[in-house]
Structure formats: C-alpha cells, structure tokens
Coordinates of C-alpha atoms in Angstrom, one line a residue:
X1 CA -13.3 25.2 5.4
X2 CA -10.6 26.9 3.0
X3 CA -12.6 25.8 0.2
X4 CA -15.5 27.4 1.7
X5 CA -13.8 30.5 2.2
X6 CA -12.6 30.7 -1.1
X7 CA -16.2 30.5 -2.0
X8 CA -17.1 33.2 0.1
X9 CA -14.4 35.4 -0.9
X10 CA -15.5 34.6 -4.5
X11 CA -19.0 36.3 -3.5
X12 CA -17.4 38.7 -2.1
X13 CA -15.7 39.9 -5.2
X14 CA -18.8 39.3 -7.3
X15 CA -20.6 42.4 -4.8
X16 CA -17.4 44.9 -5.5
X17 CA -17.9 44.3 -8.6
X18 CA -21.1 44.9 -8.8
X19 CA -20.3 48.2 -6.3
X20 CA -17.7 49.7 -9.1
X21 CA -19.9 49.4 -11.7
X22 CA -22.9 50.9 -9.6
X23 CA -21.4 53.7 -8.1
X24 CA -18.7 56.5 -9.3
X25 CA -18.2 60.3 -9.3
X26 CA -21.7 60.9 -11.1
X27 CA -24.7 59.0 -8.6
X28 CA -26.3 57.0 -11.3
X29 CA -30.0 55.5 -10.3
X30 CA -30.0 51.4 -10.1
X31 CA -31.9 51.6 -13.3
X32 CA -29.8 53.6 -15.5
X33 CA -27.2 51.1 -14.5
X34 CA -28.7 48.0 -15.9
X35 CA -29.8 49.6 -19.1
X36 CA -26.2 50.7 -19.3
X37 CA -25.2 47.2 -18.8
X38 CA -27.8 45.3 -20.7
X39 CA -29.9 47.9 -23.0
X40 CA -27.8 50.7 -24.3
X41 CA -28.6 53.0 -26.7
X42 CA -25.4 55.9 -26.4
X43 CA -26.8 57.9 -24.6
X44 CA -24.7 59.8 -21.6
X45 CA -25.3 57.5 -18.5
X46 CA -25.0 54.0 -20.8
X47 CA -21.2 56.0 -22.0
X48 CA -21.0 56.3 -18.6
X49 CA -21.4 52.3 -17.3
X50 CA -20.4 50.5 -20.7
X51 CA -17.0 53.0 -21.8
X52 CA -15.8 54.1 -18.7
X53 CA -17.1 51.6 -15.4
X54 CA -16.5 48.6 -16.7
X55 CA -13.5 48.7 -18.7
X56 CA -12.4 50.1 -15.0
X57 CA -13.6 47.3 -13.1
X58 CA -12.5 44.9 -15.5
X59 CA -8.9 46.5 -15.2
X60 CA -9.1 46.6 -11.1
X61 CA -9.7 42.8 -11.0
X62 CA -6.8 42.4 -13.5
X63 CA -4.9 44.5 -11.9
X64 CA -5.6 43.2 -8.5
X65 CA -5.4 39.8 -9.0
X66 CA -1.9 40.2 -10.6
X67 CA -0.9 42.5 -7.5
X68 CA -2.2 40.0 -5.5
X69 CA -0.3 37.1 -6.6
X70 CA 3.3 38.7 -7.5
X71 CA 3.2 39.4 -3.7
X72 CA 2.5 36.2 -2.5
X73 CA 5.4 34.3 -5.0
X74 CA 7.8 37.2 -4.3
X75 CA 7.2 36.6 0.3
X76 CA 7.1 33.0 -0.9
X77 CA 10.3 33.3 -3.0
X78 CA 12.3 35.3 -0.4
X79 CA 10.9 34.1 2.9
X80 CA 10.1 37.4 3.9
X81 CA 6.5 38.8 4.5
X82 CA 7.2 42.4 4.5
X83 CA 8.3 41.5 0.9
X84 CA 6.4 42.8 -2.2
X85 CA 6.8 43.2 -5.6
X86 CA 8.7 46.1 -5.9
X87 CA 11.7 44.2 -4.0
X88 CA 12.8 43.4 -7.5
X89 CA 12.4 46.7 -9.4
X90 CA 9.4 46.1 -11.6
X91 CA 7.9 49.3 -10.6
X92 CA 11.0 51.4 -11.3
X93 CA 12.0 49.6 -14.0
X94 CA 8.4 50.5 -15.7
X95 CA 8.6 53.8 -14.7
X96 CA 12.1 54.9 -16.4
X97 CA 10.9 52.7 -19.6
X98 CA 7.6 55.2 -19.2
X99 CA 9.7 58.1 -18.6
X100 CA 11.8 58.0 -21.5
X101 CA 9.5 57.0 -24.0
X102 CA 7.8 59.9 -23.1
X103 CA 10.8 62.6 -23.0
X104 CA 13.0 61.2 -26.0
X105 CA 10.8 59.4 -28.5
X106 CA 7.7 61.8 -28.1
X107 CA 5.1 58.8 -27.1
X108 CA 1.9 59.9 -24.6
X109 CA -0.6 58.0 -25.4
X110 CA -1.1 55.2 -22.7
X111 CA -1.7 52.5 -25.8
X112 CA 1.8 53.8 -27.3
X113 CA 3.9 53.7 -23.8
X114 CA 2.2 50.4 -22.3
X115 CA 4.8 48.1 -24.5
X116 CA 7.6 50.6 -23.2
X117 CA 6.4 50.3 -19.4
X118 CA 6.3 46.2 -19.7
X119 CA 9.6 45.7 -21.3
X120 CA 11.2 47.9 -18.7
X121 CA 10.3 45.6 -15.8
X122 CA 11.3 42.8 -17.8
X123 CA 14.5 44.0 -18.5
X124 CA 14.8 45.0 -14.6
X125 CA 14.1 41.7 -13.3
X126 CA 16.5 40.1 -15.6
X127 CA 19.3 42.4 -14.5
X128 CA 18.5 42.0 -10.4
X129 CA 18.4 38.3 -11.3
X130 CA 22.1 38.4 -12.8
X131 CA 23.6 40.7 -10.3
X132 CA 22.0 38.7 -7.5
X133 CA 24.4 36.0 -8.6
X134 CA 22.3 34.1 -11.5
X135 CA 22.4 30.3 -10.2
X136 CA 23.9 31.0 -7.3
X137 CA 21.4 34.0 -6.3
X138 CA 19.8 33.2 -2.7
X139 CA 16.8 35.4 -1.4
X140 CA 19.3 38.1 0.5
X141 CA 21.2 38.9 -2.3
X142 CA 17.7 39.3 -4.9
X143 CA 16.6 42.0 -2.2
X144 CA 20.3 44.1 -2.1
X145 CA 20.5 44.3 -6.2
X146 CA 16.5 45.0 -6.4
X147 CA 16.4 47.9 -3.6
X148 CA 19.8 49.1 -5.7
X149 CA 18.2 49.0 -9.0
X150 CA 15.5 50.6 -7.6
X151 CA 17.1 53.6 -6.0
X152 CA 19.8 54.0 -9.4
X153 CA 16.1 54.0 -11.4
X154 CA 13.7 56.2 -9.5
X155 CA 16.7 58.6 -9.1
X156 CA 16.7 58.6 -13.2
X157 CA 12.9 59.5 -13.5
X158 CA 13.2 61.9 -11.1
X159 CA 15.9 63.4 -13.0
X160 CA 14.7 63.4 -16.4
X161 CA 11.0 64.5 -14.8
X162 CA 13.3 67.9 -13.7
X163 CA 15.1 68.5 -17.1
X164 CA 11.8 68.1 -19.7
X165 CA 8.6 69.5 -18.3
X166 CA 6.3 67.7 -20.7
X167 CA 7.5 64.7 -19.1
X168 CA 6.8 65.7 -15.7
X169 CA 2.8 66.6 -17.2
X170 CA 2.2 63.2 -18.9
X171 CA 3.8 60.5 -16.1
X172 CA 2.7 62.6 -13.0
X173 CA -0.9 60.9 -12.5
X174 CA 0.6 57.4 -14.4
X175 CA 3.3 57.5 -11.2
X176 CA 0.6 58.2 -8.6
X177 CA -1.5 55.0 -9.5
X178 CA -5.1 54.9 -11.1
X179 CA -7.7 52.7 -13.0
X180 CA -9.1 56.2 -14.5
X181 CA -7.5 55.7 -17.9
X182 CA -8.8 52.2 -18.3
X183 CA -10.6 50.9 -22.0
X184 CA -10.5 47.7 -23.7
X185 CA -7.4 48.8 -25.4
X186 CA -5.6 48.4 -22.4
X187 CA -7.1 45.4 -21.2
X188 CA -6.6 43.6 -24.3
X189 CA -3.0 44.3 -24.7
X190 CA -2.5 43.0 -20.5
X191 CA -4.5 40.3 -20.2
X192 CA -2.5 38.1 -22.0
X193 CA 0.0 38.8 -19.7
X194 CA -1.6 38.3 -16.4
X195 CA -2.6 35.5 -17.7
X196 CA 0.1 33.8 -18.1
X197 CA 1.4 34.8 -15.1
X198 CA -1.1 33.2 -13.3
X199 CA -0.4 29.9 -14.5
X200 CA 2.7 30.4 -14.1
X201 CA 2.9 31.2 -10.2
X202 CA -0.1 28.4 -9.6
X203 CA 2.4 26.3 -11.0
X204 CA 5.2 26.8 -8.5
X205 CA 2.7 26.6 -5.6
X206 CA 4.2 23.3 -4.4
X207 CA 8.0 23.9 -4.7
X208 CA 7.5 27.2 -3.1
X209 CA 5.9 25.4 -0.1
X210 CA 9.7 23.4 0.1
X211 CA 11.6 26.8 -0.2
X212 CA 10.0 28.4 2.7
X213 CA 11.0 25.6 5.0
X214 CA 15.1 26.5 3.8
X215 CA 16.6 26.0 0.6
X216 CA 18.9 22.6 2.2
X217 CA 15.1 21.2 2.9
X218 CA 13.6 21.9 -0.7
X219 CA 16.6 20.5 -2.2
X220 CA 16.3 17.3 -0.2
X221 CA 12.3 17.0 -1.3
X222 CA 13.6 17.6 -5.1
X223 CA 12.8 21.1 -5.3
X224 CA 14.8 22.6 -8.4
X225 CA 15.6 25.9 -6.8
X226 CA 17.3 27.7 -9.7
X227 CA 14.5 26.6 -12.0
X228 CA 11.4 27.6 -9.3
X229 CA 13.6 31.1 -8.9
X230 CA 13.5 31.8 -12.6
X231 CA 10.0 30.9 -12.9
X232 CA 9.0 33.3 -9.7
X233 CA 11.1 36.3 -11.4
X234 CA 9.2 35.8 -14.6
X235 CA 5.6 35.4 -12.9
X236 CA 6.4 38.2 -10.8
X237 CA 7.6 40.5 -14.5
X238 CA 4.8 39.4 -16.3
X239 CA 2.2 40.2 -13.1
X240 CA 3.1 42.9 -11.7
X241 CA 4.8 44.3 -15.1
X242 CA 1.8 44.6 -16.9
X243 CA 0.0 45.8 -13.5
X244 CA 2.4 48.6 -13.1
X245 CA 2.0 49.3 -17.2
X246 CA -1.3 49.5 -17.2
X247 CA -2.2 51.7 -14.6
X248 CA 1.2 52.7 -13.0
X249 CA 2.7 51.5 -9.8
X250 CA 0.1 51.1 -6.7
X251 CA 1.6 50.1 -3.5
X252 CA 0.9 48.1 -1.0
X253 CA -1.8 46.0 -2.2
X254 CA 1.3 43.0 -2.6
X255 CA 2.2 43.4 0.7
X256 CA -1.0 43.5 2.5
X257 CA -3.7 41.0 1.0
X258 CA -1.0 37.5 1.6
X259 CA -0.8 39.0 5.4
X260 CA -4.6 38.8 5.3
X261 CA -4.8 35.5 3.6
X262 CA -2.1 33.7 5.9
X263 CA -4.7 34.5 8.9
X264 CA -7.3 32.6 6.8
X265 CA -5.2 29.4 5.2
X266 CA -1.9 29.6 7.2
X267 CA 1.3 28.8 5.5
X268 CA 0.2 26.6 2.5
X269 CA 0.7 28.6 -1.1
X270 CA -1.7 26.1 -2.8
X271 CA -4.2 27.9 -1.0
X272 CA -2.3 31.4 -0.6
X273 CA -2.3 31.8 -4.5
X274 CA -5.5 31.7 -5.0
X275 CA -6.8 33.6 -2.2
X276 CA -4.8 36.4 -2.6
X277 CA -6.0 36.4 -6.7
X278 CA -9.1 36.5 -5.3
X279 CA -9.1 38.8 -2.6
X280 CA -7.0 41.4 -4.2
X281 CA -9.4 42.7 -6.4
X282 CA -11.3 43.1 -3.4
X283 CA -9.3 45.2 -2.1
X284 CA -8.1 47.3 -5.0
X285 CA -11.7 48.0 -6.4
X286 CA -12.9 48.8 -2.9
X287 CA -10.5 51.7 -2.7
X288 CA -10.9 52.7 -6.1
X289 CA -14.9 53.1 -5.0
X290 CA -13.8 54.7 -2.2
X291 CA -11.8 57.4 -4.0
X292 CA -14.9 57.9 -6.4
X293 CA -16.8 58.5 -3.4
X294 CA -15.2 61.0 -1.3
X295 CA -13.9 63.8 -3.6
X296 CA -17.3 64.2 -5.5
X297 CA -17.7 65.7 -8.0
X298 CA -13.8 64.4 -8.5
X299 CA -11.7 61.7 -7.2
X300 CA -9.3 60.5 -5.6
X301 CA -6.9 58.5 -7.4
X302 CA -6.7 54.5 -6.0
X303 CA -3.2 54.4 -5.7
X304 CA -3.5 57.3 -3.1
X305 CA -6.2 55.6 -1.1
X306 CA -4.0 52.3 -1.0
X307 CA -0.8 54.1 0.4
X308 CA -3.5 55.9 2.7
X309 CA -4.7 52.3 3.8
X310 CA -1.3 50.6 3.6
X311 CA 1.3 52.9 5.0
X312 CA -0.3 52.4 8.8
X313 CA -0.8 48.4 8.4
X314 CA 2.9 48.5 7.0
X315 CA 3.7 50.0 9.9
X316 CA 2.6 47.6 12.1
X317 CA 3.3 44.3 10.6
X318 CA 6.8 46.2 11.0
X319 CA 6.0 46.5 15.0
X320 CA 4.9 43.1 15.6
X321 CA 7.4 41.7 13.4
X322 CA 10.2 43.3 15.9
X323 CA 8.7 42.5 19.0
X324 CA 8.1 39.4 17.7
X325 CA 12.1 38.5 17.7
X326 CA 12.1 40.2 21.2

C-alpha cells in the first residue's frame, strides 16, 4: 500500500506540475501553453511558458524536494517533530552570507550572491556542529547552539539591513521567500547540490530508523552515531543550503509535509524520505500557484502563502503535542 501511495503521490506531482506551468499572473489559453512548451517561435506567451514557467516549476520541485527531505533527516536526527531545518541555522547562516555580499563587496545579482548564500549555511552548520560538542554532540545540545546561531545571525542582517539602504532594497524580497527569480542559471548552479543531498540522506535512512528508538539502542544495532550525525548535518547544508540560496528561506514546508507523511507510512524513514521528496513539491508549487492566482495582475510571493498555510498547522501540532503529554 506505501508503494501505491508513492505512486499516487507521484501523479500527484505530475498534475502541479502541469498546474504551474498552465496557469500564472497572465491567464494563458491551453493552447498557447503547449506551443510554448513544444513549438515556440519567441513570441510573448512562448517567453512566457519556456523563460519564466518552467525554469519556476523546475526550481519549486528542486526546491521542494530539498525542503522536504532536510525536514525529515533533521526530526529524524533530533527526535523531535516540531523540528525543521532552520533548527541548525542554514537559513540565517544564508542570509548574513547574502547580506554582506551585498552591502560590502557590491554583488546583486542572484547568479553573483547564490555561491555567497550556500557557503554561509555551510559554514553555519559546521560551527553549530562544533559548539554542540563535535563527537560528543547529542540532539539537545544541536538545537541550543542552532536556535543561538540563529538569533546572534538574524540580529546581524537586521543590523546591517538598518545601516546601508541598498542592502535593505536587494535582500527584502530574497528574505521573504519566492520562485519569481528562477532561470536555468540558478538551477544549474543547485542541482548539483540537491542532488547530492538526496543521496546522501536516502543513505542514512536505515541508521536513522535506530536513532529514533535512543541513541543506547542504535548503538547496540551498530549504528555509528557520530558518523550518521555528520552525514545528516551535511545533507541538511547541502539541501536546504542551496534551497535557501536559490530562492531565499521559505518556512514551514520542513516542518509540515513529514507530519503529513508519518499519517501515511508511520515511523519508517525508508519510506518517510521519499514521500516527503515527493510530496513537497506538491506542496510548495501548489502555493506558489496559489499566490499567482489571487493577487492578479500581481502576486503573492510563495514564501508568504506557506507562513500563511503553516503558522496555524504549527500551531496545532504544538496543541496536540502538549496535550498529548497531559
């Protein structure tokens, strides 16, 4: 039955796709679409679908799919399910790498700051994986040094946003979240990244599976847990890294879709992973077609709609969470 879910979800994704590329800000008739996608000749409406919708749709299920899966490893990884990937400061590490390539070395194109943006959440992860105690780190102690990176980083951005106003113009719409910057520039410098990252967490599928059940069990089924740690942190960097450079930091997409997939596969991350790469996208491009939709003739950036979406559900997986240790 998971298998045939997976199946499912797969269609699923296939029809959002299909959705993103059809509709945006400009109604475009089902024809104009598929001689966009299949007979173009430059005119406005083939611009439309071959340089703008599906470089973005391409992006969202990138994008979504890394999302996705650092969410999964990083609730796997800590045993927590309100976890997500911010818990380790890849979002803010991104955004003061952004920030300052933008306000001290004079960089604003997205192709200039997207190497900036991925190297800061590396860097970030490294340090909250030292100052959680390197070997000795345990999932408590990840969370502390990640929500103080996080707060010593965003409190930097904000600063330096105050003091140089060109700044503030070129990283306000970056920091809200949004596929509308997307070209095959961008996808081709990320992919490679995502990609590996996928491997990488699909890898640690099984030993996560041990870790969840207490780090005394894993170690007694052979579970390496330094090694599986360091391999989650640099799954999680590379993911959600390149997410977060690519289109800025959009919340809660981590948190939500591995709440969604537990209800389908229960607690098994062989099947988590790939559910949540899966159903991610799903997600993601659905609100991205939503924010086309209702500002017309504008829109509404995807990042906003997923806070919109998220911040109630957050809310309460928090409630049931708390009566659920009544």
């Amino acid at each position: 039955m998971r298998a045939v879910g997976l199946f499912v979800s797969v269609g699923v994704l296939l029809l959002v796709v299909v959705a993103s590329i059809a509709i945006g800000a400009k109604p475009l008739a089902p024809g104009d679409v598929w001689h966009g996608l299949f007979h173009a000749s430059g005119t406005g409406n083939d611009v439309i679908v071959q340089d703008v919708r599906v470089p973005r749709t391409i992006l969202g299920v990138l994008v979504g799919a890394a999302l996705g899966l650092s969410g999964a490893v990083m609730q796997g990884l800590t045993r927590n399910p309100l976890a997500e990937p911010g818990i380790l400061g890849v979002n803010a590490g991104a955004a003061a790498a952004v920030v300052s390539a933008i306000s001290f070395l004079g960089i604003t194109s997205l192709t200039g700051y997207v190497w900036f943006s991925f190297a800061g959440a590396g860097v970030v992860s490294v340090l909250v994986y030292l100052l959680g105690g390197s070997r000795g780190a345990t999932p408590v102690r990840l969370a502390l040094a990640g929500t103080a990176a996080t707060a010593a980083l965003y409190g930097y951005v904000n600063a330096v946003q105050l003091m140089d106003s060109a700044a503030l113009e070129q990283i306000r719409f970056w920091t809200v979240g949004s596929l509308a910057s997307a070209d095959m520039g961008i996808i081709g410098k990320v992919w490679p990244f995502i990609a590996v990252g996928v491997v990488l967490a699909l890898l640690i599928a099984r030993p996560l599976n041990a870790m969840e059940m207490g780090e005394d069990t894993a170690r007694a089924l052979g579970v390496h847990l330094t090694r599986t740690r360091v391999l989650a942190m640099v799954a999680v960097t590379l993911l959600c890294g390149a997410a977060t450079a690519a289109c800025g930091p959009i919340v809660f997409i981590g948190l939500m879709v591995p709440h969604l997939v537990r209800t389908l596969t229960g607690p098994d991350m062989r099947w988590i992973l790939p559910y949540a790469a899966v159903l991610a996208p799903v997600l993601l491009l659905g609100s991205d077609v939503i924010g086309r939709v209702v500002a017309r003739p504008s829109e509404l950036q995807v990042g906003i709609v997923t806070a919109l979406v998220g911040g109630p559900v957050f809310i309460h997986l928090v409630r049931r969470r708390k009566m659920a240790q009544l």
